[in-house]
Coordinates of C-alpha atoms in Angstrom, one line a residue:
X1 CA 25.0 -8.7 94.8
X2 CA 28.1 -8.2 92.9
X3 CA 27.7 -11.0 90.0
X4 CA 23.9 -10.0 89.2
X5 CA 24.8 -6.7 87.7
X6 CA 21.5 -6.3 85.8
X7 CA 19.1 -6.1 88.0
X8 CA 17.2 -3.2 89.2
X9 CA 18.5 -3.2 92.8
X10 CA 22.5 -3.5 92.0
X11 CA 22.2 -1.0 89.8
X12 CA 20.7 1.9 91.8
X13 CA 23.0 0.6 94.8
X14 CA 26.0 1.5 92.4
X15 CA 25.2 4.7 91.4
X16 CA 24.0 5.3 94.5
X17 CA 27.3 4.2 96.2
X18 CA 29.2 5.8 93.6
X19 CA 27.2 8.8 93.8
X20 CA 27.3 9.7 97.7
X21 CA 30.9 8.5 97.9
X22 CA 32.1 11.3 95.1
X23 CA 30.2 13.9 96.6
X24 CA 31.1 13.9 100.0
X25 CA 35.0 13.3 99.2
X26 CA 34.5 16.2 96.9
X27 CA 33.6 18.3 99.7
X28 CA 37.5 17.8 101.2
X29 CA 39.6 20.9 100.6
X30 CA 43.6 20.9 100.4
X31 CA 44.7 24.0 100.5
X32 CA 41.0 25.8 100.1
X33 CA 40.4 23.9 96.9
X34 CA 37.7 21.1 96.3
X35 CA 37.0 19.0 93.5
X36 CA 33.3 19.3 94.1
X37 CA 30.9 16.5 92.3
X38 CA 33.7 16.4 89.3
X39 CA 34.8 13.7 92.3
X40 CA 32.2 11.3 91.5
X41 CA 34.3 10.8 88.5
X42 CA 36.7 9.2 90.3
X43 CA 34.5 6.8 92.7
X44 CA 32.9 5.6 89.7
X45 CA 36.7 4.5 88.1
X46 CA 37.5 3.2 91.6
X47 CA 33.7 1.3 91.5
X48 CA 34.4 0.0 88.1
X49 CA 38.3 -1.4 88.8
X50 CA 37.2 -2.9 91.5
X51 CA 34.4 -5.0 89.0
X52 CA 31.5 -3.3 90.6
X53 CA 29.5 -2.2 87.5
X54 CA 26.4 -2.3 85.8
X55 CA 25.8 -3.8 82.1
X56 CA 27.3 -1.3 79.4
X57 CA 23.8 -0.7 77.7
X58 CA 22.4 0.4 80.8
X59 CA 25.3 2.8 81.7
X60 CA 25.2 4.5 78.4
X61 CA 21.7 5.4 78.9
X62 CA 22.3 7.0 82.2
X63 CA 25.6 8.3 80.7
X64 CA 23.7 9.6 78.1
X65 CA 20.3 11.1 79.8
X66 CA 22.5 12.8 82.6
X67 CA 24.4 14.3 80.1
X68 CA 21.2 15.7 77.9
X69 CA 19.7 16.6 81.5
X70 CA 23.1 18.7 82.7
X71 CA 23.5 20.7 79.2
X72 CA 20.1 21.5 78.5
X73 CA 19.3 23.3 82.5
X74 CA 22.5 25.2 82.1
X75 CA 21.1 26.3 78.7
X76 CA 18.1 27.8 80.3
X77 CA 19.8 29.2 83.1
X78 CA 22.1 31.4 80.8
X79 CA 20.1 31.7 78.2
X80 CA 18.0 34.6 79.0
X81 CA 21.3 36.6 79.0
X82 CA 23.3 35.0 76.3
X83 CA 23.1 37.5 73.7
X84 CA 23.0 40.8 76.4
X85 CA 26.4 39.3 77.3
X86 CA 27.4 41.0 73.9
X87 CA 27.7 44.6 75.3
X88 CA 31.2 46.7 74.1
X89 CA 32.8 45.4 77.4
X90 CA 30.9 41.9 76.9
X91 CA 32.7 41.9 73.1
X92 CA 36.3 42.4 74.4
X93 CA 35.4 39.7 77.1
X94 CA 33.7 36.9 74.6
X95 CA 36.5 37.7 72.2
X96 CA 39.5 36.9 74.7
X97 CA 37.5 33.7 75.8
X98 CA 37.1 32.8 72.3
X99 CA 40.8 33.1 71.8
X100 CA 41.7 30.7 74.7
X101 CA 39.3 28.1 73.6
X102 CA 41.0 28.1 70.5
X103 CA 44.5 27.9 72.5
X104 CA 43.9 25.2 73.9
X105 CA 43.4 23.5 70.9
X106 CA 46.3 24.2 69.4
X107 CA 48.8 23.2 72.5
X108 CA 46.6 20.3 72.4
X109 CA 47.8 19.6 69.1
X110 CA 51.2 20.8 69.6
X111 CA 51.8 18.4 72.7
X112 CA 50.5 15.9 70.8
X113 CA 53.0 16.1 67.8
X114 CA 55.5 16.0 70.1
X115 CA 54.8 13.8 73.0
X116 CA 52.8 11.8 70.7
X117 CA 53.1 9.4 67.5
X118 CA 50.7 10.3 65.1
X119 CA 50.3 7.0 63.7
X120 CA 48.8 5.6 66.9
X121 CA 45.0 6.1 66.1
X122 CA 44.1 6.5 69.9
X123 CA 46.6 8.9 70.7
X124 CA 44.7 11.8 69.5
X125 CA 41.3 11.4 71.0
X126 CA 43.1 10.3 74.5
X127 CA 44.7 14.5 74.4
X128 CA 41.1 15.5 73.4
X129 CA 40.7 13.9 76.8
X130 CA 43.3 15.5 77.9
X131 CA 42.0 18.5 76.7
X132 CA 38.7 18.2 78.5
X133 CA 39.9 17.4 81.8
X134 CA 42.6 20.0 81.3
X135 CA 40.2 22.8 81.3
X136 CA 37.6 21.2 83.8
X137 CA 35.0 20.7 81.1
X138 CA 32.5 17.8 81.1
X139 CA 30.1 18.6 78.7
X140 CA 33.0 18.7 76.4
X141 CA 34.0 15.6 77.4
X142 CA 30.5 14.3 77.2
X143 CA 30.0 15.8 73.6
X144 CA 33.7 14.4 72.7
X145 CA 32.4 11.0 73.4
X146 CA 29.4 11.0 71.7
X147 CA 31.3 11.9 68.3
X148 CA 34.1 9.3 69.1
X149 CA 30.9 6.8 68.9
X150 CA 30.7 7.5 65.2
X151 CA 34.0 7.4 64.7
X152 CA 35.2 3.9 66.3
X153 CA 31.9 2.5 65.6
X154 CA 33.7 -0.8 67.2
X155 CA 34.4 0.8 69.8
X156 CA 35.6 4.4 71.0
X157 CA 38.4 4.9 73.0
X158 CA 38.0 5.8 76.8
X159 CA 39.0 9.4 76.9
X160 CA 37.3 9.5 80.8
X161 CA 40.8 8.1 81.5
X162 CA 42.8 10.9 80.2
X163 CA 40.4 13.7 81.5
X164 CA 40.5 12.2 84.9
X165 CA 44.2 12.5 85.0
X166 CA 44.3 16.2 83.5
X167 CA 41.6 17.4 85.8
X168 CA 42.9 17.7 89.3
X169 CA 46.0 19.4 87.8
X170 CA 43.5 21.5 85.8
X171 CA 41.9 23.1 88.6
X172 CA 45.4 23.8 90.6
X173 CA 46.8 24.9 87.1
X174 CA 43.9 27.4 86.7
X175 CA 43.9 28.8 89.9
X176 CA 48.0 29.2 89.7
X177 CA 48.1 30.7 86.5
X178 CA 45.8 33.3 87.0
X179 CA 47.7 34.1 90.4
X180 CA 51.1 34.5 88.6
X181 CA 49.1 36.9 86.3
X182 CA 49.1 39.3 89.1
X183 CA 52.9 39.5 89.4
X184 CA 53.7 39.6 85.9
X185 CA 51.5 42.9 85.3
X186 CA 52.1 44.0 88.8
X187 CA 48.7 44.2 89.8
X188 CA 48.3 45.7 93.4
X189 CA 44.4 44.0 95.1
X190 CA 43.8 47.0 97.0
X191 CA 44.1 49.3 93.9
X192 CA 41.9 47.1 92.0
X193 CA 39.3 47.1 94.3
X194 CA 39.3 51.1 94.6
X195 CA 39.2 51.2 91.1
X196 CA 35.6 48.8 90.9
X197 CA 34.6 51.3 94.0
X198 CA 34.9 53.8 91.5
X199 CA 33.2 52.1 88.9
X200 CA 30.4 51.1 91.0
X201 CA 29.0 54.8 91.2
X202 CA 29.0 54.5 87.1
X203 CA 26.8 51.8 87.1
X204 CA 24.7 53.0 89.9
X205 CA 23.3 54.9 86.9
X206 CA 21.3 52.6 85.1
X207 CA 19.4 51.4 87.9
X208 CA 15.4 52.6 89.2
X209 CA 16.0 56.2 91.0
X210 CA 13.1 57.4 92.4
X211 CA 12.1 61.1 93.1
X212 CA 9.3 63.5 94.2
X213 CA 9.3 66.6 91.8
X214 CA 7.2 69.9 92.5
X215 CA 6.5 71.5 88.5
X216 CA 8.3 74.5 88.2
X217 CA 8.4 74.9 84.3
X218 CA 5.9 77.4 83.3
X219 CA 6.4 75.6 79.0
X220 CA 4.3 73.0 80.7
X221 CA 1.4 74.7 82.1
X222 CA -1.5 72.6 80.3
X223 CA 1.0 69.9 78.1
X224 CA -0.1 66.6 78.7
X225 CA 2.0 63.5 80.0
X226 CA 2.5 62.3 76.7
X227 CA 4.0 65.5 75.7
X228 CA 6.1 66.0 78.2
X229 CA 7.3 62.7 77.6
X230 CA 7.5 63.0 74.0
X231 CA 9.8 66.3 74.4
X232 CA 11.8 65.4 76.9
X233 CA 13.4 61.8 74.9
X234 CA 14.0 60.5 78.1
X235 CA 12.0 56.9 79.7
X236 CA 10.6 57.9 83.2
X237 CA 7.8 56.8 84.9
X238 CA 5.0 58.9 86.9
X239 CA 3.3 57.0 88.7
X240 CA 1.2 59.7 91.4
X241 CA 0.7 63.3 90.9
X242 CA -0.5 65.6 93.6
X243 CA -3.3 68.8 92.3
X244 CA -4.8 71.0 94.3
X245 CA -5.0 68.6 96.9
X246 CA -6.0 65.8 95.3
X247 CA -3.7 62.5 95.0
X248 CA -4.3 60.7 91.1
X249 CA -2.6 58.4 89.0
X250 CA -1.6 59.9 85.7
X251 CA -1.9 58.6 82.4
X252 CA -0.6 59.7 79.4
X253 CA -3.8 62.4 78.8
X254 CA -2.9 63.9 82.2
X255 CA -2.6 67.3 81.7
X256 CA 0.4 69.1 83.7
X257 CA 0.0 72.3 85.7
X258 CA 2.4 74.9 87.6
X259 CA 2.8 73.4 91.2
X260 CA 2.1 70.3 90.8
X261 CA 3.7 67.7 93.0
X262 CA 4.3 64.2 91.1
X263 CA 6.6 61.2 91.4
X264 CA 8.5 60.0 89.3
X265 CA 10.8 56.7 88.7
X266 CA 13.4 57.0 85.9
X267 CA 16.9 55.7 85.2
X268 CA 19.6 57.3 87.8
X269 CA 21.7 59.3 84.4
X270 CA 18.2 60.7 83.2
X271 CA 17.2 62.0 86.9
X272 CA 19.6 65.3 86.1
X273 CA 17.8 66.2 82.9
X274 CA 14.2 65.3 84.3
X275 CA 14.8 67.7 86.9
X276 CA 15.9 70.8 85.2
X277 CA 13.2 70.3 82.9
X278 CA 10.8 69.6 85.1
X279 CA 11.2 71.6 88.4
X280 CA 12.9 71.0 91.6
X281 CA 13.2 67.6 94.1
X282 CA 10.7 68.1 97.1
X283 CA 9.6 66.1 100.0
X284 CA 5.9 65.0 99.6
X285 CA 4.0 62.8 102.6
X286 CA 1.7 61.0 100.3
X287 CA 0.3 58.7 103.0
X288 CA -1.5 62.3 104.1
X289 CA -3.5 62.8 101.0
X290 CA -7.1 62.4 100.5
X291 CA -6.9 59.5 98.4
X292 CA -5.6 56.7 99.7
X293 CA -2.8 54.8 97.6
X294 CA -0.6 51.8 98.0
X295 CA 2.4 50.3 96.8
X296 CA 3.1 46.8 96.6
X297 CA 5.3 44.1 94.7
X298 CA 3.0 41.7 92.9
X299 CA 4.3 38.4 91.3
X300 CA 3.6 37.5 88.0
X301 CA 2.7 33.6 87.6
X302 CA 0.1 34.0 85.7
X303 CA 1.1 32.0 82.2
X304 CA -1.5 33.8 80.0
X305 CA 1.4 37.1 81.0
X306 CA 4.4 35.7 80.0
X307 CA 5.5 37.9 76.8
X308 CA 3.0 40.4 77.2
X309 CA 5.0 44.1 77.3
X310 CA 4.0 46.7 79.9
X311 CA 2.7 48.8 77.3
X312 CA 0.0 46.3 75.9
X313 CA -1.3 45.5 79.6
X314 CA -2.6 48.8 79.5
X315 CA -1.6 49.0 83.6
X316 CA -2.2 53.0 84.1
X317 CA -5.7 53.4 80.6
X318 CA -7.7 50.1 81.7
X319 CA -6.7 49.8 85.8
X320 CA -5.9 53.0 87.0
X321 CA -2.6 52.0 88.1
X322 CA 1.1 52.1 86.9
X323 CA 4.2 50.3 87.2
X324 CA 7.4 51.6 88.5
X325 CA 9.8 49.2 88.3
X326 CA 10.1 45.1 87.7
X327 CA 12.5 42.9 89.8
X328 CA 13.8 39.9 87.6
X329 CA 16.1 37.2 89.1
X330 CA 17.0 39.6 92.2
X331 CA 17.9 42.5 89.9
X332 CA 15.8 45.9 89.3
X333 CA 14.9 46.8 85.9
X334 CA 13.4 49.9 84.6
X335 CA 9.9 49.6 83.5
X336 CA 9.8 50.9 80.3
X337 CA 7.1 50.4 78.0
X338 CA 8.5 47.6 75.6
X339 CA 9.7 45.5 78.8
X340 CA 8.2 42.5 78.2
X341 CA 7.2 40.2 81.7
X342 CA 8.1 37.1 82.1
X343 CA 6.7 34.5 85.1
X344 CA 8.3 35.2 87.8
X345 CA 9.1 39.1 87.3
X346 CA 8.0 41.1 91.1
X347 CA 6.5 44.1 89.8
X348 CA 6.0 47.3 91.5
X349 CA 2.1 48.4 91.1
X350 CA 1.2 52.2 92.8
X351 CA -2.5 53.1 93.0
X352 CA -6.1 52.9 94.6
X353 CA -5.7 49.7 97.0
X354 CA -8.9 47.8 95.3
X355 CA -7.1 48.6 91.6
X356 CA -3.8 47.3 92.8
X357 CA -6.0 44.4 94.4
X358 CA -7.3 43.5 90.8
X359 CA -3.8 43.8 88.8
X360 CA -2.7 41.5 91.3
X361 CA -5.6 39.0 90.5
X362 CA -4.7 39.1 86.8
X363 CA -0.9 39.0 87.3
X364 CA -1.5 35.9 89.6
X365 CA 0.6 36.6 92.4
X366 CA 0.4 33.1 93.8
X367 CA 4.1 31.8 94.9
X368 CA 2.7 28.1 95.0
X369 CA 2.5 28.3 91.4
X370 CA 6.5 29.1 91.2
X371 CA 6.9 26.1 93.6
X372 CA 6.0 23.9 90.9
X373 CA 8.5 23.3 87.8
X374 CA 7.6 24.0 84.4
X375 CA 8.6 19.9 83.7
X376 CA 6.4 20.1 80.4
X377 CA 8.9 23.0 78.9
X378 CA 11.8 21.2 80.1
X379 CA 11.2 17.7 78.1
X380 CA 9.6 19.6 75.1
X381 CA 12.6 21.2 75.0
X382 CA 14.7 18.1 75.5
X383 CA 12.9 16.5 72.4
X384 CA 13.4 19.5 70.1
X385 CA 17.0 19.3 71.1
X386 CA 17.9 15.7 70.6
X387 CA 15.9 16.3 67.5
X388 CA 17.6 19.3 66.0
X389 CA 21.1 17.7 67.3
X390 CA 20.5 14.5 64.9
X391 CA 20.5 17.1 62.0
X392 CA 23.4 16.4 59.9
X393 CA 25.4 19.0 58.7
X394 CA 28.0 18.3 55.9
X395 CA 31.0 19.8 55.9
X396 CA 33.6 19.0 52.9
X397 CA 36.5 17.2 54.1
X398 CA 35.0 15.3 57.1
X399 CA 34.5 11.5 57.0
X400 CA 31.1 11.8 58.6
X401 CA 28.8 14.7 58.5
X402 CA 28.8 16.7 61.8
X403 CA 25.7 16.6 64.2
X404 CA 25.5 18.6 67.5
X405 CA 24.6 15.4 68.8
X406 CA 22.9 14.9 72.5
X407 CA 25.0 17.5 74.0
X408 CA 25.3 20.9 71.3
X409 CA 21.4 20.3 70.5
X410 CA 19.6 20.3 73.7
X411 CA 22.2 23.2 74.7
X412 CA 21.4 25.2 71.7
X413 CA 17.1 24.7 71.8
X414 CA 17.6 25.6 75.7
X415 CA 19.7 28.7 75.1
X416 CA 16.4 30.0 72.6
X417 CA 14.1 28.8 74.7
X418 CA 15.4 30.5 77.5
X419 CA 15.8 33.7 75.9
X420 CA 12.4 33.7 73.1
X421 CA 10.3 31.1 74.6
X422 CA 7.9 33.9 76.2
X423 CA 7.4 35.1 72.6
X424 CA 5.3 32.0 71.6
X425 CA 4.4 32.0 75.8
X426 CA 6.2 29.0 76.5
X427 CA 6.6 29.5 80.6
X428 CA 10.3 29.0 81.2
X429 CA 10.6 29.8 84.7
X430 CA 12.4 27.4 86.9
X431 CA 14.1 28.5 90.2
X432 CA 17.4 28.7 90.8
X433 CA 17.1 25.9 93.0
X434 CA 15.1 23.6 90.8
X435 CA 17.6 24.4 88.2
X436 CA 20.6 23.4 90.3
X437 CA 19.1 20.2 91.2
X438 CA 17.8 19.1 88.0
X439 CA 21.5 20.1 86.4
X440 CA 23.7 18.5 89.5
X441 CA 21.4 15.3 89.1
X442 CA 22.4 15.0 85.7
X443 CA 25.7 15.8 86.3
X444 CA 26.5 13.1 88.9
X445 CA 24.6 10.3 86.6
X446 CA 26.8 11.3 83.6
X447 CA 30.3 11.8 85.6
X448 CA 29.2 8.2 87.8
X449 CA 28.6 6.4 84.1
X450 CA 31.6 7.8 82.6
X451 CA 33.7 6.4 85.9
X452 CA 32.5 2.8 86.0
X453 CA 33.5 2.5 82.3
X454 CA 36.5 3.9 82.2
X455 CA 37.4 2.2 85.5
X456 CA 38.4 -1.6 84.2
X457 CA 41.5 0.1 82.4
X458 CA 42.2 3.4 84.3
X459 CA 45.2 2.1 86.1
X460 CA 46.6 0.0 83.2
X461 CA 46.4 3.7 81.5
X462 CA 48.2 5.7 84.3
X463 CA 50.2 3.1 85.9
X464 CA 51.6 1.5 82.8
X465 CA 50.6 3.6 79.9
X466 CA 50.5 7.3 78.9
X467 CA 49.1 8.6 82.2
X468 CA 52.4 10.8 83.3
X469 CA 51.9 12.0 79.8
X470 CA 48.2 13.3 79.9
X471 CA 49.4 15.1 83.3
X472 CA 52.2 16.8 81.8
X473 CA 50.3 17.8 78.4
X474 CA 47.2 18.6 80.4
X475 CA 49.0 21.3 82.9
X476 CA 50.5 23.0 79.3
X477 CA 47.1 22.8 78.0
X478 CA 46.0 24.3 81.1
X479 CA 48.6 27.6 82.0
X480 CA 50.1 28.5 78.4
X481 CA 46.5 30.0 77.4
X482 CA 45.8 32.0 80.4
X483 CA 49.5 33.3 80.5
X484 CA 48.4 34.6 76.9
X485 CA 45.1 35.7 77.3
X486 CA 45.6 37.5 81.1
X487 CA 48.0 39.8 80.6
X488 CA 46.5 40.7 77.2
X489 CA 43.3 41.2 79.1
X490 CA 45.5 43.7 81.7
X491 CA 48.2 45.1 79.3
X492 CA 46.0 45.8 75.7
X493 CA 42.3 46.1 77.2
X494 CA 43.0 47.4 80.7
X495 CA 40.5 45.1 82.3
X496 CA 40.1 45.1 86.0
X497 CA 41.8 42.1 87.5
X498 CA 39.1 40.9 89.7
X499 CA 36.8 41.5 86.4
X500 CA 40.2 39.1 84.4
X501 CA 40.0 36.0 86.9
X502 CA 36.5 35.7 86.6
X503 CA 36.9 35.8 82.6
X504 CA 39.3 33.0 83.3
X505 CA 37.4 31.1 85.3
X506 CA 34.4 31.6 83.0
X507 CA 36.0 30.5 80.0
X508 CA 37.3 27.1 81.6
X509 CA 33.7 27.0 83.4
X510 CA 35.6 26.3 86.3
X511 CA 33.5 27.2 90.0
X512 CA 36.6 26.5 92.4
X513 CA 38.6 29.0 89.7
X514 CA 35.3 31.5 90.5
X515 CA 35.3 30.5 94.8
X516 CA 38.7 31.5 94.7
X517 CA 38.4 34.7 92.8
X518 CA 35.6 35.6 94.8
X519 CA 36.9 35.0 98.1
X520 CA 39.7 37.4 97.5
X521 CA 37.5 40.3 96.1
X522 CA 34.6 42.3 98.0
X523 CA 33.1 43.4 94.9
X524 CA 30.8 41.2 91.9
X525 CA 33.6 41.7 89.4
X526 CA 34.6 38.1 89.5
X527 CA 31.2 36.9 89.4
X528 CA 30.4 39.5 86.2
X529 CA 33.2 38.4 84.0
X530 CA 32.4 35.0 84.9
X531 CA 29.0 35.2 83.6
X532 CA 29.7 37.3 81.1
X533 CA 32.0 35.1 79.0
X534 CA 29.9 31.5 80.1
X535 CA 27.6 31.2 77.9
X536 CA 29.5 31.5 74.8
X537 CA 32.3 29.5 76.1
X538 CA 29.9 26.3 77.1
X539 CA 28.9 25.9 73.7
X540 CA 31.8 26.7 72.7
X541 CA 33.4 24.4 74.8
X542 CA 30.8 21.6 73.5
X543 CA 30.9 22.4 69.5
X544 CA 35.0 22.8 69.5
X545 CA 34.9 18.7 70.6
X546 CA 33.0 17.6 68.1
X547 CA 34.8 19.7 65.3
X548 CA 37.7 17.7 66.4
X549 CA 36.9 14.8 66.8
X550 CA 35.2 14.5 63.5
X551 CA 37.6 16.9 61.4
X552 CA 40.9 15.4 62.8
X553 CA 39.9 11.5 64.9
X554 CA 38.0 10.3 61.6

């Protein structure tokens, strides 16, 4: 089996060997860290010493597909908040990742100036490498090897070698860094997490609060909806008013009168002003009205919705109904008027049963619809990106114009598409599941490829070349920064430090760095700051290799 390496059979076997192997020893933890699938890695250079391989064209396909696969679903899972991440705290947060990305960089030069000789021509892209595996990012690595390819057109160096010996440092490095953060600022746990107790009850105030109002305010005896809603500045929602008796559901043209009973959904900081203007919070049993109404979540999966706002759907005018609030990946948004829905948005509809009945008919609500994957929007996308990433750009002073290549393109047209696509009603909705599958499959192809070629020379390189080297530069690579950035974060921006380790972790897009933060906080401050400063960081993370590699490698 071992000396037919082409065919179809010994290939699957080794990536499926390779593959299963990685994973499951990725699952062992020393000292409650894993290496997770970044393991696979490291079967596939054991696969490839050992001469178990596959022909080199048909590893750089998989190398290369699993690698367009990997950065394109994590481009539509943070793409639809990419550019929200850019709030004031989201600035401060972006801006400090920024800065460690480009630390990195520069004790990746510095080590290699001084560990290094710069007249070796592969001493600099083995420390971008270095770099790579220092702050546990593949698609960096990925996009890194794709630029070396026009570079050393004879031939590009095997960087996997020097990632693979930075890496398992890397993750230890992060993890020990951030820790010793806490003593240098003096950081007490059980004072940070009263302080994001406190903080909680803030952002409690942007969420849907729901109220039953009885009108009180004489000013709007005989002022329509509209009006009211006009005066007041202030996005609510009334969704059932109670007159004389009779239940209805308002639209705008409604006209208001003293003692009416209504309910109302708005924001939790505009529920004070609503009330004084309106009248006092009551209890109301509306299930004993004359007119029966109903509530119920309905499911958008109709493809025909995706863009549409709530104000063109014409929910309370056309079907006597309105919407309260809209639940979008697990999290409740106001429903105001300019909210556009996307597939997959629960909405809440209130009205006559048969009316509520019909929205749901339009909207779709058929969960075997959101079973299936959107596969068409993924491999348009995929084409679009490897199309715009073959765009040259020239840039004076490098040898060979810049492309965002196979990596930076599919990431770039999957961050738009996850954010716009509804606009021109491309249906981007993929579960979470689908997503992780789709992107962990790529993954393991790309990390198994890169192993089995790096794996004929990967102990000649540790054992009797630079290997003690790449650990030592790759540990500086990986602590100076965050000893930099963290107590910047603490000292200069007074961040929380639950909300600072998962910035760290987020900016080295490193999930053990994120398990450990969140095992030793209650609160979603690690998993915020994590998400908050991923995005950016990726491409960053992606764009920054190829920059180098061309700029400084050429």
């Amino acid at each position: 089996m071992f000396t037919s390496t082409d065919s179809v059979a010994h290939i699957a076997i080794l990536y499926a060997v390779v593959i299963a192997v990685g994973v499951y020893l990725g699952k062992i933890k020393i000292g409650g860290i894993s290496l997770g699938v970044t393991f696979v890695l490291f079967a596939g250079i054991v696969a490839g010493h050992i001469g178990f391989t596959a022909p080199t064209n048909i590893l750089t396909f998989v190398q290369d597909f699993g690698l367009i696969l990997f950065v394109f679903m994590i481009g539509m899972q943070v793409g639809p908040g990419f550019f929200e991440s850019f709030g004031t705290a989201g600035v401060k947060l972006n801006a400090l990742a920024a800065t460690g990305i480009v630390l990195n960089i520069c004790v990746m030069f510095a080590c290699y100036y001084i560990f290094f000789s710069p007249n070796d021509p592969i001493s600099l892209p083995m420390m971008v490498g270095t770099l790579y595996g220092a702050v546990t990012n593949t698609p960096g690595l990925g996009a890194a090897n794709e630029a070396l390819q026009s570079v050393f057109p004879n031939g590009a160096p095997q960087i996997a070698s020097a990632y693979a010996c930075a890496y398992p440092l890397g993750v230890l490095g992060i993890i020990g860094a951030t820790i010793l953060i806490r003593y240098i600022c003096k950081i007490k746990l059980n004072e940070e997490e009263e302080q994001l107790k406190a903080m909680d009850g803030v952002k409690a105030n942007q969420k849907p609060h729901r109220m039953h109002l009885e009108v009180t305010n004489s000013y709007l005896e005989g002022k329509t909806l509209l009006q009211v809603h006009d005066f007041l500045n202030r996005d609510f929602v009334c969704s059932r008013i109670l007159h004389e008796g009779h239940v209805s559901i308002p639209n705008r043209n409604t006209i208001f009168h003293k003692g009416d009973q209504i309910f109302v959904v708005c924001t939790e900081a505009d529920a004070e002003a609503i009330t004084a203007f309106i009248g006092p919070v009551i209890q109301v049993d509306w299930e004993q009205q004359d007119q029966p109404f109903v509530s119920k979540r309905i499911l958008v999966t109709n493809p025909r919705i995706n863009g549409k706002s709530l104000a063109s759907m014409h929910f309370s005018s056309v079907h006597g109904v309105n919407v309260t609030r809209v639940t979008r990946q697990g999290m409740d948004l106001f429903a105001s008027a300019s909210l556009p829905l996307q597939v997959g948005d629960r909405i809440m509809v209130v009205g006559p049963e048969d009316a509520v009945d019909r929205v749901a008919n339009t909207m779709g609500n058929s969960i075997r619809r959101l079973d299936a994957p959107n596969i068409a929007t993924i491999f348009v996308g995929i084409i679009i990106g490897i199309i715009f990433g073959s765009l040259p750009i020239f840039i004076p002073g490098m040898p060979v114009p810049m492309k965002l290549g196979i990596a930076g393109g599919p990431l770039i047209i999957a961050i738009l598409i996850g954010r716009y696509g509804y606009k021109i009603h491309l249906v981007t909705y993929t579960t979470t599941s689908a997503n992780m599958m789709l992107r962990e499959i790529g993954l393991v192809l790309f990390l198994a490829s890169v192993g089995i070629k790096a794996g004929a020379n990967f102990f000649e390189t540790v054992v009797e070349g630079d290997g003690l080297l790449y650990v030592l530069t790759g540990f500086l690579i990986t602590v100076i920064p965050i000893l930099i950035i963290g107590p910047v974060a603490r000292l200069k921006f007074n961040f929380n430090y639950f909300t600072i380790m998962g910035m760290i972790a987020g900016t080295y897009t490193d999930p053990p760095a994120l398990a450990y933060a969140n095992s030793v906080c209650s609160k979603e401050a690690p998993a915020l700051g994590y998400s908050t400063v991923y995005p950016l960081s990726m491409f960053l993370r992606i764009f920054t290799a190829q920059i180098v590699v061309l700029f400084f490698c050429g």
